[in-house]
Amino acid sequence: MSITVPKDYGYVVAAVAGSVAVNFYQIFQVIKARKQYDVVYPDLYAPHGHKNKKEFDCVQRAHQNTLENLPFVLSSMMLSGMLYPQLAAGFGSVYLAGRVLYTSGYGSGGPEGRKLGGLVSHLGDIPLFLMLFYTAYQVFPSRS
């Protein structure tokens, strides 16, 4: 079996690169919150009893939540993109836009502020997950 990269796969690569940009955006938000709320390393979250625990933890949690999901989203996008590059890149981009909204909303509005970004993120990741299963079906050896 040979693997041929589709000519439009560059869209997928661009969306993957976008995930690096979103990650850096989130990192900078956490660094800024560490300084603003005086949360020092190596604490991942603000210690119990810290006066700004909720505020800092919301910023940190937005980044952590993205890191928890990103491997599944990226692998779904890259694998589905082998058959459907434009669609995979489009849904990947929607997911990334949602992560920016999620981070901004969670950091400024607490847990309630993350809802819009969460919804937009799911408009990108759920289709990618479904596409992954469909792609697996399409390339499964017994279909050859």
Short mmCIF file of C-alpha atoms in Angstrom, two decimals:
data_model
loop_
_atom_site.label_atom_id
_atom_site.label_comp_id
_atom_site.label_asym_id
_atom_site.label_seq_id
_atom_site.Cartn_x
_atom_site.Cartn_y
_atom_site.Cartn_z
CA MET A 1 0.00 0.00 0.00
CA SER A 2 1.35 3.39 -0.90
CA ILE A 3 0.31 6.66 0.66
CA THR A 4 -0.26 9.64 -1.55
CA VAL A 5 -0.59 13.02 0.08
CA PRO A 6 -3.48 14.91 -1.52
CA LYS A 7 -2.61 18.18 -3.23
CA ASP A 8 -4.87 20.12 -0.84
CA TYR A 9 -3.22 18.64 2.25
CA GLY A 10 -1.45 21.96 2.79
CA TYR A 11 -4.71 23.23 4.29
CA VAL A 12 -4.44 20.53 6.94
CA VAL A 13 -0.82 21.44 7.63
CA ALA A 14 -1.83 25.09 7.99
CA ALA A 15 -4.55 24.16 10.49
CA VAL A 16 -2.04 22.08 12.47
CA ALA A 17 0.26 25.12 12.50
CA GLY A 18 -2.70 27.13 13.75
CA SER A 19 -2.90 24.81 16.75
CA VAL A 20 0.65 25.85 17.67
CA ALA A 21 -0.41 29.50 17.52
CA VAL A 22 -3.45 28.83 19.73
CA ASN A 23 -1.27 26.96 22.21
CA PHE A 24 1.13 29.91 22.41
CA TYR A 25 -1.82 32.27 22.91
CA GLN A 26 -2.97 30.13 25.82
CA ILE A 27 0.53 29.90 27.28
CA PHE A 28 0.82 33.67 27.27
CA GLN A 29 -2.58 33.97 28.97
CA VAL A 30 -1.38 31.65 31.75
CA ILE A 31 1.92 33.54 32.12
CA LYS A 32 0.01 36.82 32.32
CA ALA A 33 -2.38 35.37 34.92
CA ARG A 34 0.55 34.02 36.97
CA LYS A 35 1.94 37.54 37.22
CA GLN A 36 -1.44 39.20 37.76
CA TYR A 37 -2.55 36.79 40.51
CA ASP A 38 0.91 36.01 41.95
CA VAL A 39 0.83 32.25 41.40
CA VAL A 40 4.38 30.93 41.34
CA TYR A 41 5.89 27.81 39.81
CA PRO A 42 5.86 24.88 40.28
CA ASP A 43 2.17 25.14 41.25
CA LEU A 44 0.04 24.13 38.28
CA TYR A 45 -3.02 25.68 39.92
CA ALA A 46 -3.31 28.33 42.64
CA PRO A 47 -2.89 26.84 46.12
CA HIS A 48 -5.97 26.34 48.29
CA GLY A 49 -6.78 29.51 50.16
CA HIS A 50 -5.20 31.78 47.52
CA LYS A 51 -7.29 34.94 47.21
CA ASN A 52 -7.50 34.66 43.39
CA LYS A 53 -7.67 30.87 43.11
CA LYS A 54 -10.80 30.82 40.95
CA GLU A 55 -9.60 33.54 38.60
CA PHE A 56 -6.21 31.96 37.98
CA ASP A 57 -7.49 28.39 37.85
CA CYS A 58 -10.00 29.33 35.13
CA VAL A 59 -7.21 30.61 32.88
CA GLN A 60 -5.04 27.57 33.60
CA ARG A 61 -7.96 25.17 33.15
CA ALA A 62 -8.75 26.58 29.70
CA HIS A 63 -5.23 25.75 28.57
CA GLN A 64 -5.21 22.35 30.26
CA ASN A 65 -8.54 21.41 28.69
CA THR A 66 -7.16 22.16 25.24
CA LEU A 67 -4.06 20.07 25.92
CA GLU A 68 -6.26 17.16 27.00
CA ASN A 69 -8.19 17.18 23.72
CA LEU A 70 -5.63 18.34 21.19
CA PRO A 71 -4.03 14.94 20.43
CA PHE A 72 -7.40 13.49 19.43
CA VAL A 73 -8.38 16.52 17.38
CA LEU A 74 -5.04 16.75 15.57
CA SER A 75 -4.84 13.04 14.80
CA SER A 76 -8.45 13.05 13.57
CA MET A 77 -7.74 16.06 11.37
CA MET A 78 -4.49 14.71 9.92
CA LEU A 79 -5.85 11.24 9.21
CA SER A 80 -9.22 12.37 7.85
CA GLY A 81 -7.38 15.01 5.86
CA MET A 82 -5.74 12.27 3.82
CA LEU A 83 -9.12 11.72 2.12
CA TYR A 84 -10.92 14.99 2.82
CA PRO A 85 -8.26 17.68 3.29
CA GLN A 86 -10.37 20.80 2.87
CA LEU A 87 -13.17 19.53 5.07
CA ALA A 88 -10.76 18.35 7.78
CA ALA A 89 -8.87 21.64 7.75
CA GLY A 90 -12.13 23.59 7.87
CA PHE A 91 -13.41 21.71 10.90
CA GLY A 92 -9.97 21.94 12.50
CA SER A 93 -10.02 25.71 12.03
CA VAL A 94 -13.48 25.95 13.59
CA TYR A 95 -12.19 23.97 16.57
CA LEU A 96 -9.22 26.34 16.96
CA ALA A 97 -11.43 29.43 16.77
CA GLY A 98 -13.56 27.85 19.46
CA ARG A 99 -10.50 27.31 21.66
CA VAL A 100 -9.62 31.01 21.45
CA LEU A 101 -13.19 31.93 22.43
CA TYR A 102 -13.12 29.30 25.18
CA THR A 103 -9.86 30.62 26.62
CA SER A 104 -10.96 34.23 26.47
CA GLY A 105 -14.39 33.54 27.94
CA TYR A 106 -13.21 31.20 30.68
CA GLY A 107 -10.43 33.57 31.69
CA SER A 108 -12.63 36.63 31.88
CA GLY A 109 -16.01 35.21 32.86
CA GLY A 110 -15.25 32.10 34.86
CA PRO A 111 -16.89 28.75 34.17
CA GLU A 112 -19.98 30.36 32.64
CA GLY A 113 -17.78 32.27 30.18
CA ARG A 114 -16.52 29.11 28.51
CA LYS A 115 -19.85 27.98 27.06
CA LEU A 116 -19.75 29.78 23.69
CA GLY A 117 -16.19 28.68 23.05
CA GLY A 118 -17.05 25.14 24.07
CA LEU A 119 -19.96 25.07 21.63
CA VAL A 120 -17.86 26.41 18.76
CA SER A 121 -15.07 23.95 19.60
CA HIS A 122 -17.54 21.06 19.42
CA LEU A 123 -18.78 22.27 16.03
CA GLY A 124 -15.25 21.49 14.88
CA ASP A 125 -14.13 18.47 16.91
CA ILE A 126 -17.25 16.30 16.76
CA PRO A 127 -17.36 16.34 12.94
CA LEU A 128 -13.63 15.51 12.92
CA PHE A 129 -14.21 12.51 15.17
CA LEU A 130 -17.05 11.30 12.93
CA MET A 131 -14.88 11.85 9.86
CA LEU A 132 -12.13 9.77 11.45
CA PHE A 133 -14.45 6.78 11.81
CA TYR A 134 -15.70 7.25 8.25
CA THR A 135 -12.12 7.51 6.99
CA ALA A 136 -11.24 4.30 8.84
CA TYR A 137 -14.18 2.61 7.15
CA GLN A 138 -13.09 3.92 3.74
CA VAL A 139 -9.52 2.65 4.02
CA PHE A 140 -10.21 -0.60 5.88
CA PRO A 141 -8.44 -3.46 4.04
CA SER A 142 -11.56 -5.56 3.45
CA ARG A 143 -12.99 -2.72 1.32
CA SER A 144 -10.16 -3.04 -1.23
#
